[in-house]
mmCIF file with all atom_site columns, C-alpha atoms in Angstrom:
data_model
loop_
_atom_site.group_PDB
_atom_site.id
_atom_site.type_symbol
_atom_site.label_atom_id
_atom_site.label_alt_id
_atom_site.label_comp_id
_atom_site.label_asym_id
_atom_site.label_entity_id
_atom_site.label_seq_id
_atom_site.pdbx_PDB_ins_code
_atom_site.Cartn_x
_atom_site.Cartn_y
_atom_site.Cartn_z
_atom_site.occupancy
_atom_site.B_iso_or_equiv
_atom_site.pdbx_formal_charge
_atom_site.auth_seq_id
_atom_site.auth_comp_id
_atom_site.auth_asym_id
_atom_site.auth_atom_id
_atom_site.pdbx_PDB_model_num
ATOM 1   C CA . UNK D 1 1   ? 55.147 82.339  -89.715  1.00 90.00 ? 1   UNK D CA 1
ATOM 2   C CA . UNK D 1 2   ? 56.264 84.275  -87.409  1.00 94.00 ? 2   UNK D CA 1
ATOM 3   C CA . UNK D 1 3   ? 56.668 87.931  -86.012  1.00 95.00 ? 3   UNK D CA 1
ATOM 4   C CA . UNK D 1 4   ? 60.359 90.047  -86.345  1.00 96.00 ? 4   UNK D CA 1
ATOM 5   C CA . UNK D 1 5   ? 61.038 92.641  -84.259  1.00 96.00 ? 5   UNK D CA 1
ATOM 6   C CA . UNK D 1 6   ? 63.425 95.752  -85.031  1.00 96.00 ? 6   UNK D CA 1
ATOM 7   C CA . UNK D 1 7   ? 64.595 98.008  -82.071  1.00 96.00 ? 7   UNK D CA 1
ATOM 8   C CA . UNK D 1 8   ? 66.092 101.647 -82.821  1.00 93.00 ? 8   UNK D CA 1
ATOM 9   C CA . UNK D 1 9   ? 68.583 102.631 -80.879  1.00 81.00 ? 9   UNK D CA 1
ATOM 10  C CA . UNK D 1 10  ? 71.445 100.309 -78.924  1.00 78.00 ? 10  UNK D CA 1
ATOM 11  C CA . UNK D 1 11  ? 69.586 97.920  -77.480  1.00 81.00 ? 11  UNK D CA 1
ATOM 12  C CA . UNK D 1 12  ? 67.695 95.181  -79.781  1.00 89.00 ? 12  UNK D CA 1
ATOM 13  C CA . UNK D 1 13  ? 68.668 93.989  -83.325  1.00 94.00 ? 13  UNK D CA 1
ATOM 14  C CA . UNK D 1 14  ? 68.073 96.698  -85.651  1.00 96.00 ? 14  UNK D CA 1
ATOM 15  C CA . UNK D 1 15  ? 68.354 95.620  -88.888  1.00 96.00 ? 15  UNK D CA 1
ATOM 16  C CA . UNK D 1 16  ? 69.323 91.717  -90.447  1.00 96.00 ? 16  UNK D CA 1
ATOM 17  C CA . UNK D 1 17  ? 72.628 91.022  -92.586  1.00 96.00 ? 17  UNK D CA 1
ATOM 18  C CA . UNK D 1 18  ? 72.101 90.403  -96.184  1.00 96.00 ? 18  UNK D CA 1
ATOM 19  C CA . UNK D 1 19  ? 71.104 86.121  -97.171  1.00 94.00 ? 19  UNK D CA 1
ATOM 20  C CA . UNK D 1 20  ? 68.714 84.277  -98.933  1.00 90.00 ? 20  UNK D CA 1
ATOM 21  C CA . UNK D 1 21  ? 65.851 81.807  -97.579  1.00 90.00 ? 21  UNK D CA 1
ATOM 22  C CA . UNK D 1 22  ? 65.496 78.333  -97.511  1.00 81.00 ? 22  UNK D CA 1
ATOM 23  C CA . UNK D 1 23  ? 62.207 77.799  -99.114  1.00 85.00 ? 23  UNK D CA 1
ATOM 24  C CA . UNK D 1 24  ? 60.592 78.963  -102.801 1.00 83.00 ? 24  UNK D CA 1
ATOM 25  C CA . UNK D 1 25  ? 58.710 82.501  -102.271 1.00 86.00 ? 25  UNK D CA 1
ATOM 26  C CA . UNK D 1 26  ? 58.834 84.351  -98.879  1.00 91.00 ? 26  UNK D CA 1
ATOM 27  C CA . UNK D 1 27  ? 56.921 87.077  -97.805  1.00 92.00 ? 27  UNK D CA 1
ATOM 28  C CA . UNK D 1 28  ? 56.431 89.424  -95.364  1.00 93.00 ? 28  UNK D CA 1
ATOM 29  C CA . UNK D 1 29  ? 53.518 91.743  -93.987  1.00 94.00 ? 29  UNK D CA 1
ATOM 30  C CA . UNK D 1 30  ? 54.380 95.274  -92.583  1.00 95.00 ? 30  UNK D CA 1
ATOM 31  C CA . UNK D 1 31  ? 52.159 95.778  -88.767  1.00 96.00 ? 31  UNK D CA 1
ATOM 32  C CA . UNK D 1 32  ? 52.951 99.082  -88.266  1.00 96.00 ? 32  UNK D CA 1
ATOM 33  C CA . UNK D 1 33  ? 54.282 101.880 -88.653  1.00 93.00 ? 33  UNK D CA 1
ATOM 34  C CA . UNK D 1 34  ? 55.676 103.542 -85.042  1.00 93.00 ? 34  UNK D CA 1
ATOM 35  C CA . UNK D 1 35  ? 59.452 104.195 -86.634  1.00 96.00 ? 35  UNK D CA 1
ATOM 36  C CA . UNK D 1 36  ? 61.390 105.115 -88.731  1.00 96.00 ? 36  UNK D CA 1
ATOM 37  C CA . UNK D 1 37  ? 63.799 104.040 -90.979  1.00 96.00 ? 37  UNK D CA 1
ATOM 38  C CA . UNK D 1 38  ? 63.474 100.015 -91.834  1.00 96.00 ? 38  UNK D CA 1
ATOM 39  C CA . UNK D 1 39  ? 62.791 98.667  -95.427  1.00 95.00 ? 39  UNK D CA 1
ATOM 40  C CA . UNK D 1 40  ? 64.146 95.323  -97.524  1.00 96.00 ? 40  UNK D CA 1
ATOM 41  C CA . UNK D 1 41  ? 66.581 95.809  -99.491  1.00 96.00 ? 41  UNK D CA 1
ATOM 42  C CA . UNK D 1 42  ? 66.916 93.564  -102.740 1.00 94.00 ? 42  UNK D CA 1
ATOM 43  C CA . UNK D 1 43  ? 70.126 92.954  -104.192 1.00 94.00 ? 43  UNK D CA 1
ATOM 44  C CA . UNK D 1 44  ? 71.141 91.638  -107.861 1.00 91.00 ? 44  UNK D CA 1
ATOM 45  C CA . UNK D 1 45  ? 74.704 89.443  -107.477 1.00 89.00 ? 45  UNK D CA 1
ATOM 46  C CA . UNK D 1 46  ? 75.089 89.958  -110.882 1.00 88.00 ? 46  UNK D CA 1
ATOM 47  C CA . UNK D 1 47  ? 74.488 93.517  -111.918 1.00 89.00 ? 47  UNK D CA 1
ATOM 48  C CA . UNK D 1 48  ? 75.262 95.098  -108.029 1.00 90.00 ? 48  UNK D CA 1
ATOM 49  C CA . UNK D 1 49  ? 72.053 97.061  -108.478 1.00 90.00 ? 49  UNK D CA 1
ATOM 50  C CA . UNK D 1 50  ? 69.203 97.036  -105.147 1.00 93.00 ? 50  UNK D CA 1
ATOM 51  C CA . UNK D 1 51  ? 65.639 98.133  -105.094 1.00 92.00 ? 51  UNK D CA 1
ATOM 52  C CA . UNK D 1 52  ? 64.183 99.234  -101.407 1.00 95.00 ? 52  UNK D CA 1
ATOM 53  C CA . UNK D 1 53  ? 60.825 98.732  -100.704 1.00 94.00 ? 53  UNK D CA 1
ATOM 54  C CA . UNK D 1 54  ? 58.717 100.095 -97.923  1.00 94.00 ? 54  UNK D CA 1
ATOM 55  C CA . UNK D 1 55  ? 55.228 99.106  -97.976  1.00 91.00 ? 55  UNK D CA 1
ATOM 56  C CA . UNK D 1 56  ? 52.575 100.426 -96.171  1.00 91.00 ? 56  UNK D CA 1
ATOM 57  C CA . UNK D 1 57  ? 51.207 99.028  -92.754  1.00 92.00 ? 57  UNK D CA 1
ATOM 58  C CA . UNK D 1 58  ? 49.007 95.693  -93.955  1.00 89.00 ? 58  UNK D CA 1
ATOM 59  C CA . UNK D 1 59  ? 50.925 95.555  -97.121  1.00 89.00 ? 59  UNK D CA 1
ATOM 60  C CA . UNK D 1 60  ? 53.125 92.393  -97.730  1.00 89.00 ? 60  UNK D CA 1
ATOM 61  C CA . UNK D 1 61  ? 56.337 92.125  -99.743  1.00 91.00 ? 61  UNK D CA 1
ATOM 62  C CA . UNK D 1 62  ? 56.184 88.796  -102.020 1.00 88.00 ? 62  UNK D CA 1
ATOM 63  C CA . UNK D 1 63  ? 59.295 87.302  -103.415 1.00 87.00 ? 63  UNK D CA 1
ATOM 64  C CA . UNK D 1 64  ? 61.694 84.537  -105.079 1.00 83.00 ? 64  UNK D CA 1
ATOM 65  C CA . UNK D 1 65  ? 63.048 83.107  -101.849 1.00 84.00 ? 65  UNK D CA 1
ATOM 66  C CA . UNK D 1 66  ? 66.615 83.077  -103.490 1.00 84.00 ? 66  UNK D CA 1
ATOM 67  C CA . UNK D 1 67  ? 67.021 86.527  -103.950 1.00 89.00 ? 67  UNK D CA 1
ATOM 68  C CA . UNK D 1 68  ? 69.827 88.294  -101.878 1.00 92.00 ? 68  UNK D CA 1
ATOM 69  C CA . UNK D 1 69  ? 68.164 90.419  -99.543  1.00 95.00 ? 69  UNK D CA 1
ATOM 70  C CA . UNK D 1 70  ? 68.236 92.364  -96.495  1.00 97.00 ? 70  UNK D CA 1
ATOM 71  C CA . UNK D 1 71  ? 66.091 94.079  -93.193  1.00 96.00 ? 71  UNK D CA 1
ATOM 72  C CA . UNK D 1 72  ? 67.401 97.752  -93.394  1.00 97.00 ? 72  UNK D CA 1
ATOM 73  C CA . UNK D 1 73  ? 68.378 99.212  -89.751  1.00 96.00 ? 73  UNK D CA 1
ATOM 74  C CA . UNK D 1 74  ? 65.128 100.705 -87.599  1.00 97.00 ? 74  UNK D CA 1
ATOM 75  C CA . UNK D 1 75  ? 66.854 103.916 -86.815  1.00 95.00 ? 75  UNK D CA 1
ATOM 76  C CA . UNK D 1 76  ? 64.046 104.997 -83.979  1.00 95.00 ? 76  UNK D CA 1
ATOM 77  C CA . UNK D 1 77  ? 61.135 103.348 -82.902  1.00 95.00 ? 77  UNK D CA 1
ATOM 78  C CA . UNK D 1 78  ? 60.085 99.503  -83.254  1.00 96.00 ? 78  UNK D CA 1
ATOM 79  C CA . UNK D 1 79  ? 59.446 97.743  -86.667  1.00 96.00 ? 79  UNK D CA 1
ATOM 80  C CA . UNK D 1 80  ? 57.363 94.625  -86.710  1.00 97.00 ? 80  UNK D CA 1
ATOM 81  C CA . UNK D 1 81  ? 56.689 92.367  -89.619  1.00 97.00 ? 81  UNK D CA 1
ATOM 82  C CA . UNK D 1 82  ? 54.883 89.107  -90.230  1.00 96.00 ? 82  UNK D CA 1
ATOM 83  C CA . UNK D 1 83  ? 57.671 86.354  -91.986  1.00 96.00 ? 83  UNK D CA 1
ATOM 84  C CA . UNK D 1 84  ? 56.449 83.662  -93.917  1.00 94.00 ? 84  UNK D CA 1
ATOM 85  C CA . UNK D 1 85  ? 57.856 80.802  -96.489  1.00 92.00 ? 85  UNK D CA 1
ATOM 86  C CA . UNK D 1 86  ? 56.235 78.973  -98.758  1.00 87.00 ? 86  UNK D CA 1
ATOM 87  C CA . UNK D 1 87  ? 57.604 75.801  -100.508 1.00 83.00 ? 87  UNK D CA 1
ATOM 88  C CA . UNK D 1 88  ? 56.323 73.571  -103.734 1.00 80.00 ? 88  UNK D CA 1
ATOM 89  C CA . UNK D 1 89  ? 56.194 69.951  -102.758 1.00 81.00 ? 89  UNK D CA 1
ATOM 90  C CA . UNK D 1 90  ? 56.503 67.244  -105.028 1.00 81.00 ? 90  UNK D CA 1
ATOM 91  C CA . UNK D 1 91  ? 54.334 65.573  -102.525 1.00 83.00 ? 91  UNK D CA 1
ATOM 92  C CA . UNK D 1 92  ? 51.443 66.565  -99.762  1.00 83.00 ? 92  UNK D CA 1
ATOM 93  C CA . UNK D 1 93  ? 53.659 67.217  -96.418  1.00 80.00 ? 93  UNK D CA 1
ATOM 94  C CA . UNK D 1 94  ? 50.631 65.130  -94.497  1.00 85.00 ? 94  UNK D CA 1
ATOM 95  C CA . UNK D 1 95  ? 49.164 62.737  -96.818  1.00 88.00 ? 95  UNK D CA 1
ATOM 96  C CA . UNK D 1 96  ? 52.164 61.923  -98.917  1.00 86.00 ? 96  UNK D CA 1
ATOM 97  C CA . UNK D 1 97  ? 50.198 61.848  -101.992 1.00 89.00 ? 97  UNK D CA 1
ATOM 98  C CA . UNK D 1 98  ? 51.134 63.593  -104.817 1.00 88.00 ? 98  UNK D CA 1
ATOM 99  C CA . UNK D 1 99  ? 50.759 66.913  -105.462 1.00 86.00 ? 99  UNK D CA 1
ATOM 100 C CA . UNK D 1 100 ? 51.072 66.657  -109.329 1.00 87.00 ? 100 UNK D CA 1
ATOM 101 C CA . UNK D 1 101 ? 53.420 69.270  -109.487 1.00 83.00 ? 101 UNK D CA 1
ATOM 102 C CA . UNK D 1 102 ? 54.314 69.757  -113.099 1.00 84.00 ? 102 UNK D CA 1
ATOM 103 C CA . UNK D 1 103 ? 58.219 69.156  -114.501 1.00 80.00 ? 103 UNK D CA 1
ATOM 104 C CA . UNK D 1 104 ? 57.681 72.513  -115.678 1.00 77.00 ? 104 UNK D CA 1
ATOM 105 C CA . UNK D 1 105 ? 57.312 74.163  -112.383 1.00 74.00 ? 105 UNK D CA 1
ATOM 106 C CA . UNK D 1 106 ? 60.219 72.519  -110.824 1.00 76.00 ? 106 UNK D CA 1
ATOM 107 C CA . UNK D 1 107 ? 63.017 70.976  -112.677 1.00 74.00 ? 107 UNK D CA 1
ATOM 108 C CA . UNK D 1 108 ? 62.437 73.168  -115.564 1.00 69.00 ? 108 UNK D CA 1
ATOM 109 C CA . UNK D 1 109 ? 62.042 76.878  -115.719 1.00 70.00 ? 109 UNK D CA 1
ATOM 110 C CA . UNK D 1 110 ? 62.039 76.877  -111.635 1.00 75.00 ? 110 UNK D CA 1
ATOM 111 C CA . UNK D 1 111 ? 65.594 78.257  -110.685 1.00 75.00 ? 111 UNK D CA 1
ATOM 112 C CA . UNK D 1 112 ? 64.734 78.515  -107.020 1.00 77.00 ? 112 UNK D CA 1
ATOM 113 C CA . UNK D 1 113 ? 62.728 74.903  -106.605 1.00 80.00 ? 113 UNK D CA 1
ATOM 114 C CA . UNK D 1 114 ? 66.040 73.404  -108.370 1.00 84.00 ? 114 UNK D CA 1
ATOM 115 C CA . UNK D 1 115 ? 68.329 75.196  -106.505 1.00 84.00 ? 115 UNK D CA 1
ATOM 116 C CA . UNK D 1 116 ? 67.056 74.344  -103.146 1.00 83.00 ? 116 UNK D CA 1
ATOM 117 C CA . UNK D 1 117 ? 67.114 70.708  -103.891 1.00 83.00 ? 117 UNK D CA 1
ATOM 118 C CA . UNK D 1 118 ? 70.608 70.987  -105.170 1.00 87.00 ? 118 UNK D CA 1
ATOM 119 C CA . UNK D 1 119 ? 71.646 72.739  -101.714 1.00 85.00 ? 119 UNK D CA 1
ATOM 120 C CA . UNK D 1 120 ? 69.531 70.491  -99.583  1.00 85.00 ? 120 UNK D CA 1
ATOM 121 C CA . UNK D 1 121 ? 71.276 67.686  -101.460 1.00 86.00 ? 121 UNK D CA 1
ATOM 122 C CA . UNK D 1 122 ? 74.775 69.363  -100.366 1.00 87.00 ? 122 UNK D CA 1
ATOM 123 C CA . UNK D 1 123 ? 73.171 69.894  -96.470  1.00 86.00 ? 123 UNK D CA 1
ATOM 124 C CA . UNK D 1 124 ? 72.319 66.259  -96.671  1.00 86.00 ? 124 UNK D CA 1
ATOM 125 C CA . UNK D 1 125 ? 75.633 64.862  -97.695  1.00 84.00 ? 125 UNK D CA 1
ATOM 126 C CA . UNK D 1 126 ? 77.401 66.698  -95.182  1.00 84.00 ? 126 UNK D CA 1
ATOM 127 C CA . UNK D 1 127 ? 75.418 65.508  -92.100  1.00 85.00 ? 127 UNK D CA 1
ATOM 128 C CA . UNK D 1 128 ? 75.510 62.054  -93.502  1.00 82.00 ? 128 UNK D CA 1
ATOM 129 C CA . UNK D 1 129 ? 78.994 62.530  -93.581  1.00 79.00 ? 129 UNK D CA 1
ATOM 130 C CA . UNK D 1 130 ? 79.343 63.562  -90.212  1.00 81.00 ? 130 UNK D CA 1
ATOM 131 C CA . UNK D 1 131 ? 77.221 61.010  -89.181  1.00 80.00 ? 131 UNK D CA 1
ATOM 132 C CA . UNK D 1 132 ? 79.133 58.370  -90.560  1.00 75.00 ? 132 UNK D CA 1
ATOM 133 C CA . UNK D 1 133 ? 82.455 59.469  -88.981  1.00 76.00 ? 133 UNK D CA 1
ATOM 134 C CA . UNK D 1 134 ? 80.935 59.760  -85.347  1.00 76.00 ? 134 UNK D CA 1
ATOM 135 C CA . UNK D 1 135 ? 80.088 56.089  -85.596  1.00 75.00 ? 135 UNK D CA 1
ATOM 136 C CA . UNK D 1 136 ? 83.759 55.261  -87.196  1.00 69.00 ? 136 UNK D CA 1
ATOM 137 C CA . UNK D 1 137 ? 82.358 53.499  -90.079  1.00 63.00 ? 137 UNK D CA 1
ATOM 138 C CA . UNK D 1 138 ? 85.047 52.643  -92.753  1.00 59.00 ? 138 UNK D CA 1
ATOM 139 C CA . UNK D 1 139 ? 83.338 54.180  -95.630  1.00 59.00 ? 139 UNK D CA 1
ATOM 140 C CA . UNK D 1 140 ? 82.281 57.783  -94.780  1.00 56.00 ? 140 UNK D CA 1
ATOM 141 C CA . UNK D 1 141 ? 80.761 58.280  -98.127  1.00 57.00 ? 141 UNK D CA 1
ATOM 142 C CA . UNK D 1 142 ? 77.934 55.700  -97.823  1.00 60.00 ? 142 UNK D CA 1
ATOM 143 C CA . UNK D 1 143 ? 75.581 56.808  -100.313 1.00 71.00 ? 143 UNK D CA 1
ATOM 144 C CA . UNK D 1 144 ? 76.158 58.513  -103.516 1.00 75.00 ? 144 UNK D CA 1
ATOM 145 C CA . UNK D 1 145 ? 74.655 61.606  -102.088 1.00 71.00 ? 145 UNK D CA 1
ATOM 146 C CA . UNK D 1 146 ? 77.372 61.792  -99.194  1.00 76.00 ? 146 UNK D CA 1
ATOM 147 C CA . UNK D 1 147 ? 80.327 61.665  -101.542 1.00 82.00 ? 147 UNK D CA 1
ATOM 148 C CA . UNK D 1 148 ? 82.498 64.328  -101.787 1.00 82.00 ? 148 UNK D CA 1
ATOM 149 C CA . UNK D 1 149 ? 82.751 65.000  -105.743 1.00 87.00 ? 149 UNK D CA 1
ATOM 150 C CA . UNK D 1 150 ? 78.719 65.071  -105.652 1.00 87.00 ? 150 UNK D CA 1
ATOM 151 C CA . UNK D 1 151 ? 78.464 67.350  -103.054 1.00 87.00 ? 151 UNK D CA 1
ATOM 152 C CA . UNK D 1 152 ? 80.671 69.614  -104.622 1.00 90.00 ? 152 UNK D CA 1
ATOM 153 C CA . UNK D 1 153 ? 78.720 69.205  -107.686 1.00 91.00 ? 153 UNK D CA 1
ATOM 154 C CA . UNK D 1 154 ? 75.632 70.539  -105.831 1.00 90.00 ? 154 UNK D CA 1
ATOM 155 C CA . UNK D 1 155 ? 76.932 73.300  -104.291 1.00 90.00 ? 155 UNK D CA 1
ATOM 156 C CA . UNK D 1 156 ? 78.585 74.703  -107.822 1.00 92.00 ? 156 UNK D CA 1
ATOM 157 C CA . UNK D 1 157 ? 75.044 73.872  -109.269 1.00 90.00 ? 157 UNK D CA 1
ATOM 158 C CA . UNK D 1 158 ? 73.917 75.375  -106.135 1.00 87.00 ? 158 UNK D CA 1
ATOM 159 C CA . UNK D 1 159 ? 75.561 79.299  -107.226 1.00 87.00 ? 159 UNK D CA 1
ATOM 160 C CA . UNK D 1 160 ? 75.079 78.903  -110.851 1.00 88.00 ? 160 UNK D CA 1
ATOM 161 C CA . UNK D 1 161 ? 71.337 78.850  -110.259 1.00 85.00 ? 161 UNK D CA 1
ATOM 162 C CA . UNK D 1 162 ? 71.845 81.808  -108.067 1.00 84.00 ? 162 UNK D CA 1
ATOM 163 C CA . UNK D 1 163 ? 73.394 83.849  -110.196 1.00 84.00 ? 163 UNK D CA 1
ATOM 164 C CA . UNK D 1 164 ? 71.135 82.295  -113.356 1.00 83.00 ? 164 UNK D CA 1
ATOM 165 C CA . UNK D 1 165 ? 67.901 83.482  -111.448 1.00 81.00 ? 165 UNK D CA 1
ATOM 166 C CA . UNK D 1 166 ? 69.237 87.080  -110.904 1.00 83.00 ? 166 UNK D CA 1
ATOM 167 C CA . UNK D 1 167 ? 70.377 87.386  -114.909 1.00 82.00 ? 167 UNK D CA 1
ATOM 168 C CA . UNK D 1 168 ? 67.389 85.725  -115.763 1.00 79.00 ? 168 UNK D CA 1
ATOM 169 C CA . UNK D 1 169 ? 64.568 87.200  -112.856 1.00 72.00 ? 169 UNK D CA 1
ATOM 170 C CA . UNK D 1 170 ? 65.827 91.250  -112.760 1.00 68.00 ? 170 UNK D CA 1
ATOM 171 C CA . UNK D 1 171 ? 64.522 92.804  -109.531 1.00 73.00 ? 171 UNK D CA 1
ATOM 172 C CA . UNK D 1 172 ? 61.803 94.865  -110.334 1.00 72.00 ? 172 UNK D CA 1
ATOM 173 C CA . UNK D 1 173 ? 59.166 96.256  -107.742 1.00 74.00 ? 173 UNK D CA 1
ATOM 174 C CA . UNK D 1 174 ? 55.139 96.799  -108.612 1.00 77.00 ? 174 UNK D CA 1
ATOM 175 C CA . UNK D 1 175 ? 52.004 95.893  -106.633 1.00 77.00 ? 175 UNK D CA 1
ATOM 176 C CA . UNK D 1 176 ? 50.093 92.784  -107.493 1.00 77.00 ? 176 UNK D CA 1
ATOM 177 C CA . UNK D 1 177 ? 46.810 94.597  -106.196 1.00 81.00 ? 177 UNK D CA 1
ATOM 178 C CA . UNK D 1 178 ? 46.027 98.484  -106.640 1.00 82.00 ? 178 UNK D CA 1
ATOM 179 C CA . UNK D 1 179 ? 44.524 99.747  -103.659 1.00 82.00 ? 179 UNK D CA 1
ATOM 180 C CA . UNK D 1 180 ? 41.545 100.972 -105.472 1.00 87.00 ? 180 UNK D CA 1
ATOM 181 C CA . UNK D 1 181 ? 40.717 97.230  -106.155 1.00 87.00 ? 181 UNK D CA 1
ATOM 182 C CA . UNK D 1 182 ? 41.736 96.070  -102.803 1.00 84.00 ? 182 UNK D CA 1
ATOM 183 C CA . UNK D 1 183 ? 38.105 95.267  -101.454 1.00 88.00 ? 183 UNK D CA 1
ATOM 184 C CA . UNK D 1 184 ? 36.804 93.704  -104.851 1.00 91.00 ? 184 UNK D CA 1
ATOM 185 C CA . UNK D 1 185 ? 39.982 91.187  -104.778 1.00 87.00 ? 185 UNK D CA 1
ATOM 186 C CA . UNK D 1 186 ? 39.078 90.131  -101.121 1.00 87.00 ? 186 UNK D CA 1
ATOM 187 C CA . UNK D 1 187 ? 35.562 90.027  -101.748 1.00 91.00 ? 187 UNK D CA 1
ATOM 188 C CA . UNK D 1 188 ? 36.142 87.763  -104.821 1.00 91.00 ? 188 UNK D CA 1
ATOM 189 C CA . UNK D 1 189 ? 38.772 86.103  -102.440 1.00 87.00 ? 189 UNK D CA 1
ATOM 190 C CA . UNK D 1 190 ? 36.043 85.105  -100.338 1.00 90.00 ? 190 UNK D CA 1
ATOM 191 C CA . UNK D 1 191 ? 33.253 83.747  -102.634 1.00 90.00 ? 191 UNK D CA 1
ATOM 192 C CA . UNK D 1 192 ? 35.911 81.400  -104.006 1.00 89.00 ? 192 UNK D CA 1
ATOM 193 C CA . UNK D 1 193 ? 36.995 80.259  -100.385 1.00 86.00 ? 193 UNK D CA 1
ATOM 194 C CA . UNK D 1 194 ? 32.933 79.930  -99.581  1.00 87.00 ? 194 UNK D CA 1
ATOM 195 C CA . UNK D 1 195 ? 32.133 78.096  -102.641 1.00 86.00 ? 195 UNK D CA 1
ATOM 196 C CA . UNK D 1 196 ? 35.293 75.576  -101.794 1.00 81.00 ? 196 UNK D CA 1
ATOM 197 C CA . UNK D 1 197 ? 33.790 74.957  -98.162  1.00 83.00 ? 197 UNK D CA 1
ATOM 198 C CA . UNK D 1 198 ? 30.475 74.393  -99.793  1.00 83.00 ? 198 UNK D CA 1
ATOM 199 C CA . UNK D 1 199 ? 31.587 71.852  -101.787 1.00 79.00 ? 199 UNK D CA 1
ATOM 200 C CA . UNK D 1 200 ? 33.497 70.189  -99.184  1.00 74.00 ? 200 UNK D CA 1
ATOM 201 C CA . UNK D 1 201 ? 29.953 69.674  -97.079  1.00 75.00 ? 201 UNK D CA 1
ATOM 202 C CA . UNK D 1 202 ? 28.685 68.303  -100.030 1.00 67.00 ? 202 UNK D CA 1
#
């Protein structure tokens, strides 16, 4: 996680161009209100529709990371947001143990998960080819992932899954927790965390 600063006026960065994130889920939290403008715009690459979202201070935007989006211009003052990314791992990054991830949460029905893996495959193939070229390897392709045709296939699948995601996952904006239920939700989360901690101490 990290904090992003947007400055209105002529100095500093006032916006972020259209992009996707290299994760499965992305979130950002609005940290202040001493600014004008700003917000996040989400784009549908097929219909060309867009949704602008302007959360209140403390509210978080959670989205599929492969949605094309941008940070809108901050026209006055300074805007701060907390940004974070979440990945769905097959193995625990620390222990390397299986997370028992369901195949239906990965290779089936999860365009974001599949798209990230095909993109990573194409990028790793490029890295491998460059490394072998620098070393003067006779066979620049090496492994199958470095094969230019496989890399091209992975890039095509990456683009196809981006389009499928836009087609079957229309962009909508809505609140997961209603304002009047916020305290109740936090209380339930606190009780759940307490039970988990007590179980770990047993």
